[in-house]
Amino acid sequence: MHIETDIKLDFRDVLIRPKRSTLTSRSEANITRTFRFRHSEIGWTGFPLIASNMDTIGTIEMARALSKFDALVALHKYYSVEELINFFSTDASHNAFFTVGTSSEDWEKLAKVKAKVPVPMISIDVANGYTEQFLSAIAKLRLENPAAVIMVGTVVTAEITEALILAGADIVRVGIGSGSVCTTRDLTGVGFPQLSAVIECADAAHGLGGHVCSDGGCVVPGDIVKAIGGGADFVMLGGMLSGHVECKGEIVHETIDGQQVPKMVFYGMSSETAMTKHHGGVADYRAAEGKTVKVPFKGEVKETMGQIAGGLRSAMTYIGAENLKEITKRTTFIMVNSQRNTVYG
Ligand code: 5GP
């Protein structure tokens, strides 16, 4: 047994110190970034936010809405071959990851779609990115898709980040247990505070010309700024994009103070709800590692995206960053005991 005594940080443990700035207007802050990847021959330019491949979030409707912001979607795994061929024949496909797990069915589906239309970006999604099989799956996917942008995860430590990049990943997804509907930490005691995970993995990835995506734990736009400040090249969102028209969540009405309030069902991909929907129930040998919640119905996602882009631009003027890469260079985190004035909630 070993104890690491340096404290690892979450977004709520820090704020960003303001810095002298020459930006006179938020409109001067550029939230579009151009990427060249470690392995892929394809570059990508856009707003590096990714809707998570959860089945209520990573939808085709979300992909269409976010492509208007040049942002990305990791499509969920449960679309049919026909639906995917139709989707990847459109322009929105430039801003979407095709998601696979490690099962042969998923890979066969990818092969069928690729036989008809180009699939420029692929994400391999596993809950635990620390297995030997995962490394060999990445190497195989890279061999079969030399030009594709490949994103893999999830992990939370530097050495495995390096191993995944050397195996063929362009982008490593960082985050275990920080998701809004995740119960992994309660169930297993395993996890890593998100901001420190991003800082450590980004440092490792960037040393090799790789990139990282902070996955999970953002609850307000400022958390996205903190993730980028810590070195995240991309930020993946689940909960913050939940409850919108573009989500595939069931709408239910709750009576609150005599009023009918619309809510939307949102659940983790390892929750009992998801496992019942896609696998006919929770297998005997495992327990659910996700929860099911009802979130307020928030209307169209463009409103939320506007808030996020506005928060980011404002942060950039506070620290004098003209573009996203400069956010990391100009970030000094200060550790805090409280985030904000809570007198009115
Ligand atoms: P959020 O943005 O909601 O905080 O986090 C979203 C991330 O939570 C997803 O991208 C995914 O990595 C993770 N996640 C989604 N569903 C589950 C689940 O059921 N269990 C666990 N452990 N993580 C989940």
CSV table of C-alpha atoms and ligand atoms in Angstrom, one decimal:
chain,number,residue,atom,x,y,z
A,1,MET,CA,0.0,0.0,0.0
A,2,HIS,CA,1.1,3.5,-0.8
A,3,ILE,CA,-0.3,7.0,-0.1
A,4,GLU,CA,0.2,10.0,-2.3
A,5,THR,CA,0.1,13.1,-0.1
A,6,ASP,CA,-0.1,15.9,-2.6
A,7,ILE,CA,-3.7,17.1,-2.9
A,8,LYS,CA,-5.4,16.5,-6.3
A,9,LEU,CA,-7.8,19.2,-7.4
A,10,ASP,CA,-11.3,19.4,-8.9
A,11,PHE,CA,-12.8,22.4,-10.7
A,12,ARG,CA,-14.5,23.5,-7.5
A,13,ASP,CA,-11.2,23.7,-5.7
A,14,VAL,CA,-9.8,26.5,-7.8
A,15,LEU,CA,-10.4,29.9,-9.5
A,16,ILE,CA,-8.4,31.5,-12.2
A,17,ARG,CA,-6.4,34.6,-11.3
A,18,PRO,CA,-7.2,37.6,-13.6
A,19,LYS,CA,-4.3,39.0,-15.6
A,20,ARG,CA,-3.5,42.2,-17.4
A,21,SER,CA,-5.2,42.1,-20.8
A,22,THR,CA,-5.0,44.0,-24.1
A,23,LEU,CA,-8.2,42.6,-25.4
A,24,THR,CA,-10.7,45.4,-25.6
A,25,SER,CA,-13.8,43.4,-26.5
A,26,ARG,CA,-15.0,39.8,-26.1
A,27,SER,CA,-15.5,39.7,-29.8
A,28,GLU,CA,-11.6,39.7,-30.2
A,29,ALA,CA,-11.5,36.3,-28.3
A,30,ASN,CA,-11.1,33.5,-30.8
A,31,ILE,CA,-12.7,30.2,-29.7
A,32,THR,CA,-11.9,28.4,-32.9
A,33,ARG,CA,-8.8,26.3,-32.9
A,34,THR,CA,-6.9,24.5,-35.7
A,35,PHE,CA,-5.5,21.0,-34.8
A,36,ARG,CA,-2.8,18.8,-36.3
A,37,PHE,CA,-2.8,15.4,-34.8
A,38,ARG,CA,-0.1,13.0,-33.7
A,39,HIS,CA,-1.2,10.2,-36.1
A,40,SER,CA,-4.1,11.3,-38.3
A,41,GLU,CA,-3.3,13.1,-41.6
A,42,ILE,CA,-6.6,15.0,-41.2
A,43,GLY,CA,-6.5,18.3,-39.3
A,44,TRP,CA,-9.6,19.8,-37.7
A,45,THR,CA,-10.7,23.4,-37.1
A,46,GLY,CA,-13.6,24.3,-34.8
A,47,PHE,CA,-14.8,25.0,-31.3
A,48,PRO,CA,-13.4,22.0,-29.4
A,49,LEU,CA,-16.4,21.0,-27.4
A,50,ILE,CA,-17.7,17.5,-27.7
A,51,ALA,CA,-21.2,16.2,-26.8
A,52,SER,CA,-20.8,12.9,-25.0
A,53,ASN,CA,-21.6,9.6,-26.7
A,54,MET,CA,-24.4,9.0,-24.1
A,55,ASP,CA,-27.6,7.8,-25.9
A,56,THR,CA,-29.6,10.9,-24.8
A,57,ILE,CA,-26.8,13.3,-25.7
A,58,GLY,CA,-24.7,12.1,-28.7
A,59,THR,CA,-27.7,12.3,-31.1
A,60,ILE,CA,-27.8,13.2,-34.8
A,61,GLU,CA,-30.1,16.1,-33.8
A,62,MET,CA,-27.3,17.3,-31.4
A,63,ALA,CA,-24.7,16.9,-34.1
A,64,ARG,CA,-26.7,19.1,-36.5
A,65,ALA,CA,-27.3,21.8,-33.8
A,66,LEU,CA,-23.7,21.8,-32.6
A,67,SER,CA,-22.2,21.9,-36.1
A,68,LYS,CA,-23.7,25.4,-36.4
A,69,PHE,CA,-21.2,26.3,-33.6
A,70,ASP,CA,-18.4,24.2,-35.3
A,71,ALA,CA,-18.5,22.0,-32.2
A,72,LEU,CA,-18.3,18.2,-32.1
A,73,VAL,CA,-20.5,15.3,-31.2
A,74,ALA,CA,-19.5,11.7,-30.3
A,75,LEU,CA,-22.4,9.9,-31.7
A,76,HIS,CA,-23.8,7.1,-29.5
A,77,LYS,CA,-23.4,3.5,-30.5
A,78,TYR,CA,-27.0,2.6,-31.0
A,79,TYR,CA,-27.8,4.0,-34.5
A,80,SER,CA,-28.4,1.5,-37.3
A,81,VAL,CA,-26.0,1.1,-40.2
A,82,GLU,CA,-28.5,2.9,-42.5
A,83,GLU,CA,-28.9,5.8,-40.1
A,84,LEU,CA,-25.1,6.2,-39.9
A,85,ILE,CA,-24.6,5.9,-43.6
A,86,ASN,CA,-27.1,8.7,-44.1
A,87,PHE,CA,-25.6,10.8,-41.5
A,88,PHE,CA,-22.0,10.4,-42.6
A,89,SER,CA,-23.0,11.4,-46.1
A,90,THR,CA,-23.8,14.9,-44.9
A,91,ASP,CA,-21.5,17.8,-44.0
A,92,ALA,CA,-22.3,17.4,-40.3
A,93,SER,CA,-20.1,14.3,-40.4
A,94,HIS,CA,-17.0,16.6,-40.3
A,95,ASN,CA,-17.9,17.4,-36.8
A,96,ALA,CA,-18.8,13.9,-35.5
A,97,PHE,CA,-17.0,10.9,-34.0
A,98,PHE,CA,-18.3,7.4,-34.9
A,99,THR,CA,-18.2,5.6,-31.6
A,100,VAL,CA,-17.3,1.9,-31.1
A,101,GLY,CA,-16.6,-0.2,-28.1
A,102,THR,CA,-14.3,-3.2,-28.3
A,103,SER,CA,-17.0,-5.7,-29.4
A,104,SER,CA,-16.9,-7.3,-32.8
A,105,GLU,CA,-20.5,-6.1,-33.5
A,106,ASP,CA,-19.4,-2.5,-33.2
A,107,TRP,CA,-16.4,-3.0,-35.4
A,108,GLU,CA,-18.5,-4.8,-38.0
A,109,LYS,CA,-20.9,-1.9,-38.0
A,110,LEU,CA,-18.0,0.5,-38.6
A,111,ALA,CA,-16.8,-1.6,-41.5
A,112,LYS,CA,-20.2,-1.6,-43.1
A,113,VAL,CA,-20.5,2.2,-42.8
A,114,LYS,CA,-17.0,2.8,-44.0
A,115,ALA,CA,-17.6,0.6,-47.1
A,116,LYS,CA,-20.2,3.3,-48.2
A,117,VAL,CA,-19.0,6.6,-46.8
A,118,PRO,CA,-15.9,8.1,-45.3
A,119,VAL,CA,-15.7,8.1,-41.5
A,120,PRO,CA,-13.0,10.7,-40.6
A,121,MET,CA,-13.2,10.6,-36.8
A,122,ILE,CA,-13.6,7.5,-34.6
A,123,SER,CA,-13.9,7.2,-30.8
A,124,ILE,CA,-13.3,4.0,-28.9
A,125,ASP,CA,-15.2,4.2,-25.7
A,126,VAL,CA,-14.6,2.0,-22.7
A,127,ALA,CA,-15.2,2.6,-19.0
A,128,ASN,CA,-11.8,1.5,-18.1
A,129,GLY,CA,-9.0,2.3,-20.4
A,130,TYR,CA,-6.3,0.5,-18.4
A,131,THR,CA,-6.5,-3.0,-19.9
A,132,GLU,CA,-4.0,-4.7,-22.3
A,133,GLN,CA,-6.8,-5.6,-24.7
A,134,PHE,CA,-7.6,-1.9,-25.0
A,135,LEU,CA,-4.1,-1.1,-26.1
A,136,SER,CA,-4.2,-3.8,-28.8
A,137,ALA,CA,-7.7,-2.7,-29.9
A,138,ILE,CA,-6.3,0.9,-30.5
A,139,ALA,CA,-3.3,-0.5,-32.4
A,140,LYS,CA,-5.7,-2.5,-34.6
A,141,LEU,CA,-8.0,0.4,-35.2
A,142,ARG,CA,-5.1,2.6,-36.1
A,143,LEU,CA,-3.8,0.0,-38.6
A,144,GLU,CA,-7.2,-0.2,-40.2
A,145,ASN,CA,-7.8,3.5,-40.2
A,146,PRO,CA,-4.4,5.2,-40.8
A,147,ALA,CA,-5.9,8.6,-41.7
A,148,ALA,CA,-8.7,8.9,-39.2
A,149,VAL,CA,-8.7,11.0,-36.1
A,150,ILE,CA,-8.9,8.5,-33.2
A,151,MET,CA,-10.0,9.4,-29.7
A,152,VAL,CA,-9.8,6.8,-26.9
A,153,GLY,CA,-10.6,6.6,-23.2
A,154,THR,CA,-11.1,6.9,-20.5
A,155,VAL,CA,-8.1,7.1,-18.2
A,156,VAL,CA,-6.8,9.6,-15.6
A,157,THR,CA,-3.0,9.1,-15.3
A,158,ALA,CA,0.1,10.1,-17.3
A,159,GLU,CA,1.8,6.8,-18.1
A,160,ILE,CA,-1.3,5.2,-19.6
A,161,THR,CA,-2.0,8.4,-21.6
A,162,GLU,CA,1.4,8.0,-23.2
A,163,ALA,CA,0.9,4.3,-23.8
A,164,LEU,CA,-2.5,5.0,-25.6
A,165,ILE,CA,-0.9,7.7,-27.8
A,166,LEU,CA,2.0,5.5,-28.7
A,167,ALA,CA,-0.5,2.7,-29.5
A,168,GLY,CA,-2.3,5.0,-32.1
A,169,ALA,CA,-4.5,7.5,-30.3
A,170,ASP,CA,-4.6,11.1,-31.4
A,171,ILE,CA,-6.8,12.3,-28.5
A,172,VAL,CA,-7.0,10.7,-25.0
A,173,ARG,CA,-10.2,11.1,-23.0
A,174,VAL,CA,-9.5,11.9,-19.4
A,175,GLY,CA,-12.0,11.3,-16.6
A,176,ILE,CA,-13.0,8.4,-14.3
A,177,GLY,CA,-15.8,8.9,-11.9
A,178,SER,CA,-16.4,12.6,-12.4
A,179,GLY,CA,-19.5,12.4,-14.5
A,180,SER,CA,-22.8,13.9,-13.3
A,181,VAL,CA,-24.7,10.6,-13.5
A,182,CYS,CA,-21.7,8.4,-12.6
A,183,THR,CA,-21.6,6.4,-9.4
A,184,THR,CA,-18.2,4.7,-10.0
A,185,ARG,CA,-16.6,6.4,-7.0
A,186,ASP,CA,-19.3,5.4,-4.6
A,187,LEU,CA,-19.4,1.8,-5.8
A,188,THR,CA,-15.6,1.2,-6.3
A,189,GLY,CA,-13.7,3.9,-4.4
A,190,VAL,CA,-11.7,4.5,-7.7
A,191,GLY,CA,-11.3,7.8,-9.4
A,192,PHE,CA,-9.2,11.0,-9.7
A,193,PRO,CA,-10.2,14.6,-9.2
A,194,GLN,CA,-10.8,15.9,-12.7
A,195,LEU,CA,-8.7,19.1,-12.9
A,196,SER,CA,-5.5,17.3,-11.7
A,197,ALA,CA,-6.2,14.4,-14.0
A,198,VAL,CA,-6.4,16.8,-16.9
A,199,ILE,CA,-3.2,18.7,-15.9
A,200,GLU,CA,-1.2,15.5,-15.5
A,201,CYS,CA,-2.5,13.7,-18.6
A,202,ALA,CA,-2.3,16.8,-20.8
A,203,ASP,CA,1.4,17.3,-19.9
A,204,ALA,CA,2.1,13.7,-20.8
A,205,ALA,CA,0.1,13.8,-24.1
A,206,HIS,CA,1.5,17.2,-25.3
A,207,GLY,CA,5.1,15.9,-24.8
A,208,LEU,CA,4.3,13.3,-27.4
A,209,GLY,CA,2.4,15.6,-29.8
A,210,GLY,CA,-0.9,14.1,-28.6
A,211,HIS,CA,-4.1,15.8,-27.3
A,212,VAL,CA,-6.5,15.3,-24.4
A,213,CYS,CA,-10.2,15.7,-24.0
A,214,SER,CA,-11.5,16.4,-20.4
A,215,ASP,CA,-14.5,14.2,-20.0
A,216,GLY,CA,-17.0,14.7,-17.2
A,217,GLY,CA,-17.5,17.0,-14.2
A,218,CYS,CA,-18.2,20.3,-15.9
A,219,VAL,CA,-21.4,21.8,-14.4
A,220,VAL,CA,-21.0,25.5,-15.3
A,221,PRO,CA,-19.3,27.3,-18.3
A,222,GLY,CA,-16.4,28.3,-15.9
A,223,ASP,CA,-15.5,24.6,-15.5
A,224,ILE,CA,-14.9,24.4,-19.2
A,225,VAL,CA,-12.5,27.4,-19.0
A,226,LYS,CA,-10.8,25.7,-16.0
A,227,ALA,CA,-10.4,22.4,-18.0
A,228,ILE,CA,-8.8,24.3,-20.9
A,229,GLY,CA,-6.7,26.3,-18.4
A,230,GLY,CA,-5.4,23.0,-17.1
A,231,GLY,CA,-4.4,21.9,-20.6
A,232,ALA,CA,-7.5,20.2,-22.1
A,233,ASP,CA,-7.5,20.5,-25.9
A,234,PHE,CA,-11.1,19.3,-26.0
A,235,VAL,CA,-13.9,19.2,-23.4
A,236,MET,CA,-16.7,16.6,-23.4
A,237,LEU,CA,-20.0,17.4,-21.9
A,238,GLY,CA,-22.9,15.2,-20.8
A,239,GLY,CA,-25.0,16.8,-18.1
A,240,MET,CA,-24.6,20.4,-19.3
A,241,LEU,CA,-26.1,19.4,-22.7
A,242,SER,CA,-28.9,17.3,-21.2
A,243,GLY,CA,-32.5,18.4,-21.1
A,244,HIS,CA,-32.6,20.0,-24.5
A,245,VAL,CA,-34.9,19.5,-27.5
A,246,GLU,CA,-32.0,17.8,-29.4
A,247,CYS,CA,-31.6,15.1,-26.7
A,248,LYS,CA,-33.4,11.8,-26.9
A,249,GLY,CA,-34.7,11.9,-23.4
A,250,GLU,CA,-38.2,11.2,-22.3
A,251,ILE,CA,-40.1,14.3,-21.2
A,252,VAL,CA,-42.0,14.0,-17.9
A,253,HIS,CA,-44.0,16.5,-16.0
A,254,GLU,CA,-43.5,17.0,-12.2
A,255,THR,CA,-45.8,19.0,-10.0
A,256,ILE,CA,-43.8,21.6,-8.1
A,257,ASP,CA,-45.8,24.1,-5.9
A,258,GLY,CA,-48.9,23.2,-7.8
A,259,GLN,CA,-47.3,23.9,-11.2
A,260,GLN,CA,-46.6,21.4,-13.9
A,261,VAL,CA,-42.9,21.6,-14.6
A,262,PRO,CA,-41.4,19.8,-17.7
A,263,LYS,CA,-38.4,17.7,-17.0
A,264,MET,CA,-36.3,15.3,-19.1
A,265,VAL,CA,-35.0,11.9,-18.1
A,266,PHE,CA,-31.1,11.7,-18.2
A,267,TYR,CA,-29.1,8.6,-17.2
A,268,GLY,CA,-25.6,7.2,-17.1
A,269,MET,CA,-24.6,4.7,-19.8
A,270,SER,CA,-23.8,2.2,-17.1
A,271,SER,CA,-27.1,2.8,-15.2
A,272,GLU,CA,-29.8,0.3,-14.8
A,273,THR,CA,-31.9,2.3,-17.3
A,274,ALA,CA,-29.3,2.2,-20.0
A,275,MET,CA,-28.4,-1.5,-19.4
A,276,THR,CA,-32.1,-2.5,-19.5
A,277,LYS,CA,-32.6,-0.5,-22.7
A,278,HIS,CA,-29.6,-1.8,-24.6
A,279,HIS,CA,-28.7,-5.1,-23.0
A,280,GLY,CA,-32.0,-6.4,-21.5
A,281,GLY,CA,-30.9,-5.7,-17.9
A,282,VAL,CA,-27.8,-5.6,-15.6
A,283,ALA,CA,-25.7,-8.7,-16.0
A,284,ASP,CA,-25.5,-10.9,-12.8
A,285,TYR,CA,-21.7,-10.4,-12.4
A,286,ARG,CA,-21.9,-6.6,-12.4
A,287,ALA,CA,-23.6,-3.7,-10.7
A,288,ALA,CA,-24.9,-0.5,-12.3
A,289,GLU,CA,-22.3,2.4,-12.2
A,290,GLY,CA,-24.6,5.2,-13.2
A,291,LYS,CA,-27.8,6.8,-12.0
A,292,THR,CA,-31.1,8.1,-13.6
A,293,VAL,CA,-32.2,11.6,-12.9
A,294,LYS,CA,-34.8,14.1,-14.1
A,295,VAL,CA,-33.2,17.4,-15.3
A,296,PRO,CA,-35.1,20.7,-16.0
A,297,PHE,CA,-36.2,21.0,-19.7
A,298,LYS,CA,-33.9,23.7,-21.1
A,299,GLY,CA,-35.3,24.3,-24.6
A,300,GLU,CA,-32.9,24.4,-27.6
A,301,VAL,CA,-29.2,23.7,-27.1
A,302,LYS,CA,-28.2,26.8,-29.0
A,303,GLU,CA,-29.1,28.9,-25.9
A,304,THR,CA,-26.8,26.8,-23.7
A,305,MET,CA,-24.1,26.9,-26.4
A,306,GLY,CA,-24.4,30.6,-26.5
A,307,GLN,CA,-23.9,30.8,-22.7
A,308,ILE,CA,-20.8,28.5,-22.9
A,309,ALA,CA,-19.2,30.5,-25.8
A,310,GLY,CA,-20.0,33.8,-23.9
A,311,GLY,CA,-18.5,32.5,-20.7
A,312,LEU,CA,-15.3,31.4,-22.5
A,313,ARG,CA,-14.9,34.7,-24.4
A,314,SER,CA,-15.4,36.7,-21.2
A,315,ALA,CA,-12.8,34.5,-19.3
A,316,MET,CA,-10.4,35.2,-22.2
A,317,THR,CA,-10.7,38.9,-21.7
A,318,TYR,CA,-10.2,38.6,-18.0
A,319,ILE,CA,-6.9,36.8,-18.5
A,320,GLY,CA,-5.8,38.4,-21.8
A,321,ALA,CA,-6.0,35.2,-23.9
A,322,GLU,CA,-6.7,35.9,-27.6
A,323,ASN,CA,-7.2,32.3,-28.5
A,324,LEU,CA,-7.8,28.9,-26.8
A,325,LYS,CA,-4.2,27.8,-26.6
A,326,GLU,CA,-3.3,31.0,-24.8
A,327,ILE,CA,-5.8,30.2,-22.1
A,328,THR,CA,-3.5,27.5,-20.8
A,329,LYS,CA,-0.4,29.7,-21.0
A,330,ARG,CA,-2.1,32.5,-19.2
A,331,THR,CA,-3.8,30.4,-16.5
A,332,THR,CA,-2.7,30.7,-12.9
A,333,PHE,CA,-5.0,28.6,-10.7
A,334,ILE,CA,-5.5,29.8,-7.1
A,335,MET,CA,-6.7,27.2,-4.6
A,336,VAL,CA,-9.9,28.4,-2.8
A,337,ASN,CA,-12.2,27.4,0.0
A,338,SER,CA,-15.3,28.8,-1.6
A,339,GLN,CA,-16.3,29.5,-5.2
A,340,ARG,CA,-19.0,32.2,-4.8
A,341,ASN,CA,-21.4,34.2,-2.7
A,342,THR,CA,-24.3,31.9,-1.8
A,343,VAL,CA,-26.5,34.3,0.0
A,344,TYR,CA,-29.3,34.0,-2.6
A,345,GLY,CA,-28.7,30.4,-3.4
B,1,5GP,P1,-20.9,15.0,-17.2
B,1,5GP,O1,-20.6,15.9,-18.3
B,1,5GP,O2,-22.4,14.6,-17.3
B,1,5GP,O3,-20.4,15.4,-15.9
B,1,5GP,O4,-20.1,13.6,-17.6
B,1,5GP,C1,-20.3,13.0,-18.8
B,1,5GP,C2,-19.4,11.7,-18.8
B,1,5GP,O5,-19.7,10.8,-17.8
B,1,5GP,C3,-19.5,10.9,-20.1
B,1,5GP,O6,-18.9,11.4,-21.2
B,1,5GP,C4,-18.9,9.5,-19.6
B,1,5GP,O7,-17.5,9.5,-19.7
B,1,5GP,C5,-19.3,9.5,-18.2
B,1,5GP,N1,-20.5,8.6,-18.0
B,1,5GP,C6,-21.6,8.6,-18.6
B,1,5GP,N2,-22.5,7.6,-18.1
B,1,5GP,C7,-21.8,7.0,-17.1
B,1,5GP,C8,-22.1,6.0,-16.2
B,1,5GP,O8,-23.2,5.4,-16.2
B,1,5GP,N3,-21.2,5.6,-15.4
B,1,5GP,C9,-19.9,6.2,-15.3
B,1,5GP,N4,-19.0,5.8,-14.5
B,1,5GP,N5,-19.6,7.2,-16.1
B,1,5GP,C10,-20.5,7.6,-17.0
